[in-house]
Amino acid sequence: MESLFPQFPLRRIHQLDGIWEFCFSAACTDPENPDWNALAFDDRMAVPGVFDTLPPDAGRRGTGFYRTKVVTSSDRLRLKLNGLGLWAAVFLDRKLIGVDDLPYTGVSFDFTSAAGEHELVIAVDNRLDFQRTPLFSQWYDYYGHGGIYRSVELHELAACSFDRMEVRTLSLDGRVGVKLFLSGTVPETLEFTCTFDNEAPRAITAAVTEGALEFEARLANPALWSPESPQLHTVRLEAGNEAIVERFGLRTIRAEKGRLLLNDAPLKLLGVCRHETHPQFGPALPLQLLREDVAFLRELHCNFVRGSHYQQDPRFLDLCDRFGILVWEEGIGWGDTEAHLTDPGFQSGQLRQQKWIVSNSFNHPSVILRGFLNEGDSESVPGRALYETLAAELRRLDPTRPITYASNHYERDINFDLVDVISLNAYPGWYAEDREAVRPLGEIAPALDRFIAWMDQQGFGDKPFIVSEIGAGGIYGWRDRFRAHWSEEYQADYLDEVCRYILSHDRVTGVALWQYCDGRTYSSAYALGRPRAFNNKGLVDEYRRPKLAFETVRRHFSGEIAQGR
Ligand code: ADA
């Protein structure tokens, strides 16, 4: 059976998904110190699930208190939250054990508590408060939902537990480097077995330094991972009553001479940006919908998806590994201003988030690029310090992948020197320069040409270039013989023009069209540029119903149009 990786086959794990007791409070001013007597818990809520898509709390902001019971048999515990929003305080037996201020990010909390029955409460707050949740602001162009977006697990830990592994491809002929991170009572040396795939276990003894051990090995039957042939390997480490199983792919990725090379061969990335969103589920997408999204990406002939603008569901990454879809993974950020970039709370949130993201996804072969700060103020001189710090930190945490960020600052951007891949979000012909032009599709090619010429003049010719967003709004079902803005026709014509450009220019390493599906956005006057209060640039609408543009893009990405079919 395939499920989330890593797995801990010998560990007692409480899967806490299901129906929890619930109560909502719009008035709670300090959710870290709730007035427990005022909480009735007479409602029920699904976990995972968000409270602000359901009547009667749809669209409301406040604190949702989720409560369940769990019976433990050991005292070293780890609570794994695979993603929630926007902010949460976690209580065991009414004692605060952790605060999660990193929306969408998988985090965990370690704590001790005597074996027995416990009350677990997660107080989730969805108010837009920069002090509490510096990583999500009112102006972000997607709805900040309140609730537990993804699975919750409680792990009972051994005295010395295997926490996670990093598996690196050292050579394409099957040599890998493995690093195991341990916690608890950690020995100086560890004897364990290591089993790759169905091979016989190998006995290994390794020294433990600063809570981790490392070794190298060669696979007996190496098979490369690629989008065309997404072959996966597993490795299992085991000692006494502890074991960890991780899945990985044998592949390399690097930026060189203006190209991205996967297993030494140049890539052309054809894909879309993807929000995890649905009108009924918000970001708490059921597995079937994740699978359906992958099915649509494959139907479109995408080999690439940009996980905009936060860490995607870990099960989605598992599916991308399995189906050979390359992923740009990025942390939360959206148009952050200089005031944010220089704010200590925002900076600390960004750094903490990066650490979790890298450790959660290190072994996914599908993840080939790491990004940060979508459309941050990359013209700001004081803001540059955070770009420097995040770039350096990403390289330190994960030297195996190229890094990038999506800029909308064109020739005014001052940070492109810091990254391996230059990425531009551009909407020529949509947010048009000439506001009087009727159907200004002619703006697309010159705008991209100008930027490419500038980039190469600046000496960035060796950096691959990705159009990380480009698109137009099309309202599902709105057909118009004028082929005007907001019609499905204009969107299809626009993306036809874009795809012709991307596919015929070698200097463009790839594209992530904006966007895969429509999604709910602002609940304020910001929505005046967003009919229905949705971002309508999806190739499918919010219920995944394909628009005209879907077929246009499918015909380009599949090569049908280039072959004259
Ligand atoms: C930006 C942003 C996207 C979306 C897009 C748009 O480029 O990164 O999240 O808001 O604009 O639709 O205008």
Coordinates of C-alpha atoms and ligand atoms in Angstrom, one line a residue:
M1 CA 0.0 0.0 0.0
E2 CA 1.3 3.5 -0.8
S3 CA 0.9 6.2 1.8
L4 CA 2.7 9.2 3.2
F5 CA 6.4 8.8 3.5
P6 CA 8.4 8.5 5.7
Q7 CA 6.7 5.6 7.5
F8 CA 7.5 4.3 10.9
P9 CA 6.4 0.6 10.8
L10 CA 7.3 -0.2 14.4
R11 CA 6.0 2.9 16.0
R12 CA 2.6 3.4 17.7
I13 CA 0.9 6.1 15.8
H14 CA -2.5 7.6 16.6
Q15 CA -4.1 8.7 13.4
L16 CA -6.4 11.4 14.7
D17 CA -8.4 12.3 11.6
G18 CA -12.2 12.0 12.1
I19 CA -14.9 13.9 13.8
W20 CA -13.7 16.2 16.7
E21 CA -15.7 18.2 19.2
F22 CA -15.8 21.8 18.2
C23 CA -16.8 25.3 19.2
F24 CA -16.3 28.6 17.5
S25 CA -15.7 31.9 19.2
A26 CA -15.5 35.3 17.3
A27 CA -14.8 37.0 20.6
C28 CA -11.8 35.1 22.1
T29 CA -9.1 37.8 22.4
D30 CA -6.3 35.6 23.6
P31 CA -6.5 32.0 22.1
E32 CA -3.3 31.1 23.9
N33 CA -5.1 31.6 27.2
P34 CA -8.7 30.7 26.6
D35 CA -11.4 30.8 29.2
W36 CA -12.1 27.1 29.2
N37 CA -15.3 27.5 31.1
A38 CA -16.8 29.6 28.3
L39 CA -16.1 26.9 25.7
A40 CA -19.2 24.6 25.1
F41 CA -17.7 22.1 22.6
D42 CA -21.3 21.2 21.6
D43 CA -20.6 21.3 17.8
R44 CA -18.7 18.8 15.7
M45 CA -16.1 19.3 12.9
A46 CA -14.2 17.1 10.5
V47 CA -10.4 16.8 10.8
P48 CA -9.0 17.6 8.3
G49 CA -11.5 20.3 7.6
V50 CA -12.0 24.1 7.7
F51 CA -14.8 25.7 9.7
D52 CA -15.1 28.8 7.6
T53 CA -16.7 27.1 4.5
L54 CA -19.5 25.6 6.5
P55 CA -22.8 27.2 7.6
P56 CA -23.2 28.9 10.0
D57 CA -19.6 30.0 10.2
A58 CA -18.9 30.4 6.5
G59 CA -16.8 33.5 5.9
R60 CA -16.4 34.2 9.6
R61 CA -13.1 35.0 11.3
G62 CA -12.3 34.0 14.9
T63 CA -11.1 31.0 16.8
G64 CA -12.2 27.5 16.2
F65 CA -11.5 25.1 19.1
Y66 CA -11.2 21.5 18.0
R67 CA -11.1 18.8 20.8
T68 CA -10.5 15.1 20.9
K69 CA -9.3 12.3 23.3
V70 CA -6.3 10.1 22.9
V71 CA -5.0 7.2 25.1
T72 CA -1.2 6.9 25.1
S73 CA 1.0 4.1 26.4
S74 CA 4.4 5.9 26.6
D75 CA 5.5 9.3 27.7
R76 CA 7.6 10.7 24.8
L77 CA 5.2 12.1 22.3
R78 CA 5.3 13.9 19.0
L79 CA 2.3 15.7 17.5
K80 CA 2.5 16.0 13.7
L81 CA 0.4 18.7 12.1
N82 CA 0.7 18.4 8.3
G83 CA -0.7 21.9 7.7
L84 CA -3.3 24.2 9.1
G85 CA -4.2 27.9 9.0
L86 CA -3.9 30.6 9.8
W87 CA -2.5 30.1 13.4
A88 CA -3.0 27.6 16.2
A89 CA -2.3 27.0 19.8
V90 CA -2.1 23.3 20.8
F91 CA -3.0 22.1 24.3
L92 CA -2.6 18.8 26.0
D93 CA -4.7 18.5 29.1
R94 CA -5.2 22.3 28.9
K95 CA -1.4 22.9 29.0
L96 CA 0.0 24.8 26.0
I97 CA 2.5 22.5 24.2
G98 CA 3.1 24.6 21.1
V99 CA 2.1 27.4 18.8
D100 CA 1.9 27.0 15.0
D101 CA 2.1 30.3 13.1
L102 CA 3.2 28.8 9.8
P103 CA 0.1 28.4 7.6
Y104 CA 0.1 25.3 5.3
T105 CA 3.5 24.1 6.6
G106 CA 3.9 20.6 8.1
V107 CA 5.3 21.0 11.6
S108 CA 5.6 18.9 14.7
F109 CA 5.8 19.4 18.5
D110 CA 7.7 17.1 20.9
F111 CA 6.6 16.8 24.5
T112 CA 6.3 14.4 27.4
S113 CA 3.2 13.4 29.3
A114 CA 2.4 10.4 31.4
A115 CA 0.8 7.4 29.7
G116 CA -3.0 7.5 29.9
E117 CA -6.0 9.3 28.5
H118 CA -5.5 12.9 27.3
E119 CA -7.6 15.7 26.0
L120 CA -6.1 17.4 23.0
V121 CA -7.3 20.8 21.9
I122 CA -6.2 22.7 18.8
A123 CA -7.3 26.3 18.9
V124 CA -7.2 27.6 15.3
D125 CA -7.5 31.2 14.6
N126 CA -8.1 32.7 11.1
R127 CA -8.0 36.4 11.9
L128 CA -5.6 38.4 9.8
D129 CA -3.2 39.7 12.4
F130 CA 0.3 40.5 11.4
Q131 CA 1.7 40.1 14.9
R132 CA 0.2 36.6 15.3
T133 CA 0.5 35.4 11.7
P134 CA 3.2 37.5 9.9
L135 CA 3.2 35.1 7.0
F136 CA -0.4 35.8 5.8
S137 CA -1.8 39.3 5.0
Q138 CA -5.1 40.7 3.9
W139 CA -3.8 41.6 0.5
Y140 CA -2.7 38.0 -0.4
D141 CA -4.7 37.0 -3.5
Y142 CA -6.1 33.8 -2.1
Y143 CA -8.5 33.2 0.8
G144 CA -6.9 32.7 4.2
H145 CA -9.0 29.8 5.5
G146 CA -9.4 28.8 9.2
G147 CA -9.1 25.2 10.2
I148 CA -7.0 22.0 10.2
Y149 CA -6.1 21.6 6.5
R150 CA -4.3 18.2 6.7
S151 CA -3.9 15.1 8.8
V152 CA -3.1 15.1 12.5
E153 CA -1.0 12.3 14.0
L154 CA 0.3 11.6 17.5
H155 CA 3.5 9.5 17.6
E156 CA 4.7 7.6 20.6
L157 CA 8.5 7.8 20.4
A158 CA 11.1 5.2 21.5
A159 CA 13.8 6.3 23.9
C160 CA 16.0 6.9 20.9
S161 CA 13.8 7.7 17.9
F162 CA 14.6 7.8 14.2
D163 CA 13.2 11.2 13.1
R164 CA 13.9 11.5 9.5
M165 CA 16.3 10.7 6.7
E166 CA 17.9 12.5 3.8
V167 CA 18.8 10.4 0.8
R168 CA 21.0 12.0 -1.9
T169 CA 21.9 10.7 -5.3
L170 CA 25.7 10.7 -5.4
S171 CA 26.0 9.2 -8.9
L172 CA 23.5 8.1 -11.5
D173 CA 24.9 4.6 -11.4
G174 CA 23.3 4.0 -8.1
R175 CA 25.5 5.5 -5.3
V176 CA 23.5 7.2 -2.6
G177 CA 24.4 9.1 0.6
V178 CA 22.0 8.6 3.5
K179 CA 21.8 10.8 6.6
L180 CA 19.6 9.7 9.6
F181 CA 18.5 12.2 12.2
L182 CA 17.9 10.8 15.7
S183 CA 16.5 12.2 18.9
G184 CA 16.0 11.2 22.6
T185 CA 18.8 9.2 24.2
V186 CA 21.2 9.1 21.3
P187 CA 24.1 6.6 21.4
E188 CA 27.7 7.4 20.2
T189 CA 27.5 4.7 17.7
L190 CA 24.5 2.8 16.3
E191 CA 24.3 -0.7 14.8
F192 CA 21.4 -1.0 12.5
T193 CA 20.3 -2.7 9.3
C194 CA 19.7 -1.0 6.0
T195 CA 17.4 -2.5 3.4
F196 CA 17.0 -1.0 -0.1
D197 CA 14.0 -2.2 -2.1
N198 CA 13.8 -6.0 -1.9
E199 CA 17.5 -6.5 -1.4
A200 CA 18.9 -8.4 1.6
P201 CA 19.4 -6.2 4.7
R202 CA 22.9 -4.9 5.2
A203 CA 24.4 -4.5 8.7
I204 CA 25.9 -1.1 9.3
T205 CA 27.7 0.5 12.3
A206 CA 28.0 4.3 12.2
A207 CA 29.1 7.0 14.6
V208 CA 26.5 9.5 15.6
T209 CA 27.6 13.2 15.5
E210 CA 25.3 16.0 16.6
G211 CA 22.3 13.8 16.5
A212 CA 22.8 12.3 13.1
L213 CA 24.7 9.6 11.3
E214 CA 25.7 9.2 7.7
F215 CA 26.8 6.5 5.3
E216 CA 27.1 5.8 1.6
A217 CA 25.8 2.8 -0.3
R218 CA 25.3 1.5 -3.8
L219 CA 21.9 0.1 -5.0
A220 CA 22.0 -3.4 -6.4
N221 CA 19.4 -2.5 -9.1
P222 CA 19.4 1.2 -9.7
A223 CA 16.7 2.7 -11.8
L224 CA 16.6 6.4 -12.6
W225 CA 13.7 8.6 -11.8
S226 CA 12.4 11.0 -14.6
P227 CA 9.0 12.3 -15.7
E228 CA 9.0 9.7 -18.5
S229 CA 9.9 6.9 -16.2
P230 CA 9.2 7.8 -12.5
Q231 CA 10.9 4.8 -10.9
L232 CA 11.1 4.9 -7.2
H233 CA 13.3 3.1 -4.6
T234 CA 12.8 2.6 -0.9
V235 CA 15.2 2.4 2.0
R236 CA 14.4 1.0 5.4
L237 CA 16.7 1.5 8.5
E238 CA 16.0 -0.6 11.6
A239 CA 17.5 -1.0 15.1
G240 CA 15.7 -2.6 18.0
N241 CA 12.2 -1.3 18.3
E242 CA 12.7 1.6 15.9
A243 CA 12.5 1.7 12.1
I244 CA 12.0 4.3 9.3
V245 CA 11.1 3.7 5.7
E246 CA 11.7 6.4 3.1
R247 CA 11.0 6.5 -0.6
F248 CA 13.3 8.3 -3.0
G249 CA 14.3 8.6 -6.6
L250 CA 17.7 8.3 -8.2
R251 CA 18.1 11.6 -10.1
T252 CA 20.1 14.7 -10.3
I253 CA 19.1 18.3 -11.1
R254 CA 21.3 21.3 -11.8
A255 CA 21.3 24.6 -13.5
E256 CA 24.0 25.1 -16.1
K257 CA 24.6 27.3 -19.1
G258 CA 21.1 28.7 -19.1
R259 CA 19.4 25.3 -18.9
L260 CA 18.1 23.0 -16.3
L261 CA 19.5 19.5 -16.5
L262 CA 17.7 16.5 -15.1
N263 CA 20.0 13.4 -15.1
D264 CA 22.3 15.5 -17.3
A265 CA 19.6 16.0 -20.0
P266 CA 18.0 19.4 -20.7
L267 CA 14.5 20.0 -19.5
K268 CA 11.7 22.1 -20.9
L269 CA 9.2 22.7 -18.1
L270 CA 5.6 22.9 -19.2
G271 CA 3.2 23.4 -16.4
V272 CA 0.8 25.4 -14.3
C273 CA 0.7 27.1 -10.9
R274 CA -1.6 25.3 -8.5
H275 CA -3.4 26.5 -5.4
E276 CA -4.9 23.9 -3.1
T277 CA -8.4 25.2 -3.0
H278 CA -12.0 24.2 -3.4
P279 CA -15.3 26.1 -2.6
Q280 CA -16.5 23.5 -0.2
F281 CA -13.2 22.1 1.3
G282 CA -11.1 25.3 1.2
P283 CA -7.5 24.0 1.3
A284 CA -8.5 20.7 3.1
L285 CA -8.6 18.7 -0.1
P286 CA -9.7 15.1 0.0
L287 CA -7.3 12.5 -1.5
Q288 CA -9.6 11.9 -4.4
L289 CA -9.4 15.5 -5.4
L290 CA -5.6 15.5 -5.2
R291 CA -5.6 12.4 -7.4
E292 CA -8.0 14.2 -9.8
D293 CA -5.8 17.2 -10.0
V294 CA -2.9 15.0 -11.0
A295 CA -5.1 13.3 -13.6
F296 CA -5.9 16.7 -15.1
L297 CA -2.2 17.7 -15.1
R298 CA -1.4 14.6 -17.0
E299 CA -4.3 15.2 -19.4
L300 CA -2.8 18.6 -20.1
H301 CA 0.6 17.0 -20.8
C302 CA 2.2 19.0 -18.0
N303 CA 5.5 17.8 -16.7
F304 CA 5.7 20.6 -14.2
V305 CA 3.6 22.3 -11.4
R306 CA 4.5 25.3 -9.3
G307 CA 3.1 24.8 -5.8
S308 CA 1.9 28.4 -5.4
H309 CA 2.3 29.9 -2.9
Y310 CA 3.0 27.5 0.0
Q311 CA 4.0 23.9 0.8
Q312 CA 1.5 21.6 -1.0
D313 CA -0.2 18.7 0.6
P314 CA 2.5 15.9 1.2
R315 CA 0.2 13.4 -0.4
F316 CA 0.1 15.6 -3.5
L317 CA 4.0 15.4 -3.6
D318 CA 3.8 11.6 -3.2
L319 CA 1.5 11.5 -6.2
C320 CA 3.8 13.8 -8.2
D321 CA 6.7 11.4 -7.4
R322 CA 4.6 8.5 -8.5
F323 CA 3.4 10.1 -11.8
G324 CA 6.5 11.9 -12.7
I325 CA 5.4 15.6 -12.3
L326 CA 8.2 18.0 -11.6
V327 CA 7.5 20.4 -8.7
W328 CA 8.6 23.9 -7.8
E329 CA 8.0 24.1 -4.1
E330 CA 7.9 27.4 -2.3
G331 CA 7.2 28.9 1.1
I332 CA 4.4 31.4 1.8
G333 CA 4.9 34.9 0.6
W334 CA 2.8 37.2 -1.6
G335 CA 3.7 40.7 -2.6
D336 CA 5.4 41.3 0.7
T337 CA 6.4 45.0 1.1
E338 CA 9.7 46.4 2.4
A339 CA 8.0 46.8 5.8
H340 CA 7.4 43.0 5.9
L341 CA 10.8 42.0 4.5
T342 CA 12.6 44.0 7.2
D343 CA 10.3 42.9 10.1
P344 CA 11.9 40.5 12.6
G345 CA 8.7 38.5 13.1
F346 CA 8.3 38.0 9.3
Q347 CA 11.9 37.2 8.9
S348 CA 11.9 34.6 11.6
G349 CA 8.7 33.1 10.3
Q350 CA 10.2 32.8 6.8
L351 CA 13.3 31.1 8.2
R352 CA 11.5 28.7 10.4
Q353 CA 9.1 27.8 7.6
Q354 CA 12.0 27.0 5.2
K355 CA 13.5 24.6 7.6
W356 CA 10.3 22.6 8.0
I357 CA 9.6 22.6 4.2
V358 CA 13.1 21.3 3.3
S359 CA 13.0 18.6 6.0
N360 CA 9.4 17.6 4.9
S361 CA 10.2 17.3 1.2
F362 CA 13.9 16.5 1.0
N363 CA 13.4 13.0 -0.5
H364 CA 10.7 13.8 -3.1
P365 CA 12.4 13.3 -6.5
S366 CA 9.6 15.4 -8.0
V367 CA 10.7 18.5 -6.1
I368 CA 13.4 20.0 -8.4
L369 CA 13.3 23.7 -7.5
R370 CA 12.9 25.6 -4.2
G371 CA 11.4 29.1 -4.2
F372 CA 10.5 31.8 -1.7
L373 CA 8.9 35.2 -1.4
N374 CA 6.5 35.3 -4.4
E375 CA 6.4 38.8 -5.8
G376 CA 8.1 40.3 -2.7
D377 CA 9.5 43.8 -3.0
S378 CA 12.7 42.7 -4.8
E379 CA 13.5 46.3 -5.7
S380 CA 14.0 47.3 -2.1
V381 CA 17.6 47.8 -0.9
P382 CA 16.8 47.1 2.7
G383 CA 14.6 44.2 1.7
R384 CA 17.5 42.5 -0.1
A385 CA 19.0 41.3 3.2
L386 CA 16.2 38.8 3.6
Y387 CA 16.6 37.5 0.0
E388 CA 20.3 37.0 0.8
T389 CA 19.5 35.2 4.1
L390 CA 16.8 33.0 2.6
A391 CA 18.9 32.1 -0.4
A392 CA 22.0 31.2 1.7
E393 CA 19.8 29.2 4.2
L394 CA 18.1 27.2 1.4
R395 CA 21.5 26.4 -0.1
R396 CA 22.8 25.3 3.3
L397 CA 19.7 23.2 4.1
D398 CA 19.4 21.6 0.7
P399 CA 22.4 21.9 -1.6
T400 CA 20.9 19.4 -4.0
R401 CA 18.4 21.7 -5.7
P402 CA 18.5 24.9 -7.7
I403 CA 16.8 27.9 -6.1
T404 CA 14.6 30.7 -7.4
Y405 CA 11.9 33.2 -6.6
A406 CA 9.1 34.6 -8.7
S407 CA 9.6 38.2 -9.4
N408 CA 7.2 40.7 -10.9
H409 CA 9.7 43.5 -10.9
Y410 CA 11.2 43.0 -14.4
E411 CA 14.3 45.1 -15.0
R412 CA 14.0 46.8 -11.6
D413 CA 14.7 43.6 -9.7
I414 CA 18.0 43.8 -7.7
N415 CA 18.2 40.2 -6.4
F416 CA 18.5 38.0 -9.5
D417 CA 22.2 37.4 -8.8
L418 CA 21.3 35.5 -5.7
V419 CA 19.5 32.6 -7.4
D420 CA 20.2 29.8 -9.9
V421 CA 17.1 30.3 -12.0
I422 CA 15.5 33.6 -12.9
S423 CA 11.7 33.5 -12.7
L424 CA 9.3 36.2 -13.9
N425 CA 5.6 36.6 -13.2
A426 CA 4.3 38.6 -16.2
Y427 CA 0.8 39.5 -17.4
P428 CA 1.4 41.4 -20.7
G429 CA -1.9 41.6 -22.6
W430 CA -3.9 41.1 -19.4
Y431 CA -2.9 43.8 -17.0
A432 CA -2.2 45.7 -20.3
E433 CA 0.2 48.6 -20.8
D434 CA -2.2 50.1 -23.3
R435 CA -5.5 50.3 -21.5
E436 CA -7.3 51.5 -24.7
A437 CA -6.2 48.6 -26.9
V438 CA -8.9 46.1 -27.8
R439 CA -7.6 42.5 -27.1
P440 CA -4.0 43.6 -26.5
L441 CA -2.5 40.1 -27.2
G442 CA 0.2 41.7 -29.2
E443 CA 1.9 42.9 -26.0
I444 CA 2.9 39.4 -24.9
A445 CA 5.8 38.6 -27.2
P446 CA 7.5 42.1 -27.0
A447 CA 7.3 42.2 -23.2
L448 CA 9.0 38.8 -22.9
D449 CA 11.5 39.6 -25.6
R450 CA 12.5 42.8 -23.8
F451 CA 13.0 41.1 -20.5
I452 CA 15.1 38.3 -22.0
A453 CA 17.3 40.8 -23.8
W454 CA 17.8 42.8 -20.6
M455 CA 18.5 39.7 -18.5
D456 CA 21.2 38.5 -20.9
Q457 CA 22.7 42.0 -21.1
Q458 CA 23.1 42.0 -17.4
G459 CA 25.3 38.9 -17.6
F460 CA 22.6 36.4 -16.5
G461 CA 22.8 34.4 -19.7
D462 CA 23.9 31.4 -17.8
K463 CA 20.8 31.3 -15.6
P464 CA 17.8 29.3 -16.8
F465 CA 14.7 31.5 -17.3
I466 CA 11.2 30.4 -16.2
V467 CA 8.0 32.4 -16.9
S468 CA 6.6 31.5 -13.4
E469 CA 3.2 33.1 -14.0
I470 CA 1.3 34.3 -17.0
G471 CA -2.4 34.1 -17.7
A472 CA -5.8 35.8 -18.2
G473 CA -9.1 35.6 -16.4
G474 CA -11.9 33.6 -18.0
I475 CA -15.2 33.1 -16.3
Y476 CA -16.5 29.5 -16.7
G477 CA -19.4 29.4 -19.0
W478 CA -19.0 33.0 -20.1
R479 CA -18.8 32.7 -23.9
D480 CA -18.7 35.9 -25.9
R481 CA -18.7 36.5 -29.7
F482 CA -16.5 39.6 -29.1
R483 CA -14.0 37.3 -27.5
A484 CA -13.6 40.1 -24.8
H485 CA -11.9 40.2 -21.5
W486 CA -13.2 37.6 -19.0
S487 CA -14.7 35.4 -21.7
E488 CA -13.5 31.9 -22.1
E489 CA -12.5 32.9 -25.7
Y490 CA -10.2 35.7 -24.6
Q491 CA -8.4 33.4 -22.1
A492 CA -8.0 30.7 -24.7
D493 CA -6.6 33.1 -27.3
Y494 CA -4.3 34.6 -24.7
L495 CA -2.9 31.2 -23.7
D496 CA -2.6 30.2 -27.3
E497 CA -0.3 33.2 -27.9
V498 CA 1.7 32.4 -24.7
C499 CA 2.2 28.8 -25.5
R500 CA 3.4 29.6 -29.1
Y501 CA 6.0 31.9 -27.6
I502 CA 7.2 29.6 -24.8
L503 CA 7.4 26.5 -27.1
S504 CA 9.3 28.4 -29.8
H505 CA 11.9 30.1 -27.6
D506 CA 14.8 28.0 -26.4
R507 CA 15.9 30.7 -23.9
V508 CA 12.7 29.9 -22.0
T509 CA 13.4 26.9 -19.8
G510 CA 9.8 26.6 -18.8
V511 CA 6.5 28.1 -17.9
A512 CA 4.0 27.8 -15.1
L513 CA 0.8 29.2 -16.5
W514 CA -1.4 31.1 -14.1
Q515 CA -3.2 29.0 -13.1
Y516 CA -4.5 25.4 -12.7
C517 CA -7.9 26.1 -11.0
D518 CA -10.0 29.1 -10.0
G519 CA -9.9 29.9 -6.4
R520 CA -11.6 32.0 -3.8
T521 CA -9.8 35.2 -2.9
Y522 CA -10.4 38.5 -1.2
S523 CA -13.4 39.2 1.0
S524 CA -12.9 42.9 0.8
A525 CA -12.9 45.7 -1.8
Y526 CA -9.7 44.2 -3.2
A527 CA -12.2 41.8 -4.9
L528 CA -13.4 44.5 -7.2
G529 CA -10.8 43.3 -9.7
R530 CA -11.8 39.7 -9.0
P531 CA -15.4 38.9 -10.3
R532 CA -17.2 36.5 -7.9
A533 CA -14.4 37.2 -5.4
F534 CA -12.5 34.4 -7.1
N535 CA -9.3 34.5 -9.1
N536 CA -10.7 33.3 -12.4
K537 CA -7.5 32.6 -14.3
G538 CA -7.9 28.8 -13.9
L539 CA -7.8 26.4 -16.9
V540 CA -10.5 24.6 -14.9
D541 CA -12.9 26.4 -12.6
E542 CA -13.1 25.8 -8.8
Y543 CA -15.1 22.6 -9.3
R544 CA -12.5 21.4 -11.9
R545 CA -14.7 21.9 -14.9
P546 CA -12.4 22.6 -17.9
K547 CA -12.7 25.9 -19.8
L548 CA -11.9 26.4 -23.5
A549 CA -8.3 27.3 -22.6
F550 CA -7.8 23.8 -21.2
E551 CA -8.0 22.3 -24.6
T552 CA -5.8 25.0 -26.1
V553 CA -3.1 24.3 -23.6
R554 CA -3.5 20.6 -23.9
R555 CA -3.0 20.8 -27.7
H556 CA 0.1 22.9 -27.3
F557 CA 1.7 20.9 -24.4
S558 CA 1.1 17.6 -26.1
G559 CA 2.8 18.8 -29.3
E560 CA -0.4 18.5 -31.4
I561 CA -0.3 22.1 -32.6
A562 CA 3.4 22.1 -33.4
Q563 CA 2.9 18.9 -35.4
G564 CA 0.0 20.6 -37.3
R565 CA -2.5 18.1 -36.0
Ligands
ADA1 C1 0.4 37.5 -9.1 C2 0.3 36.5 -8.0 C3 -0.7 35.5 -8.1 C4 -2.0 36.1 -8.7 C5 -1.8 36.8 -10.0 C6 -3.0 37.4 -10.6 O1 1.3 37.3 -10.1 O2 1.6 35.9 -7.8 O3 -0.9 34.9 -6.9 O4 -2.5 37.0 -7.7 O5 -0.8 37.8 -9.8 O6 -4.0 36.7 -10.8 O7 -2.9 38.6 -10.8

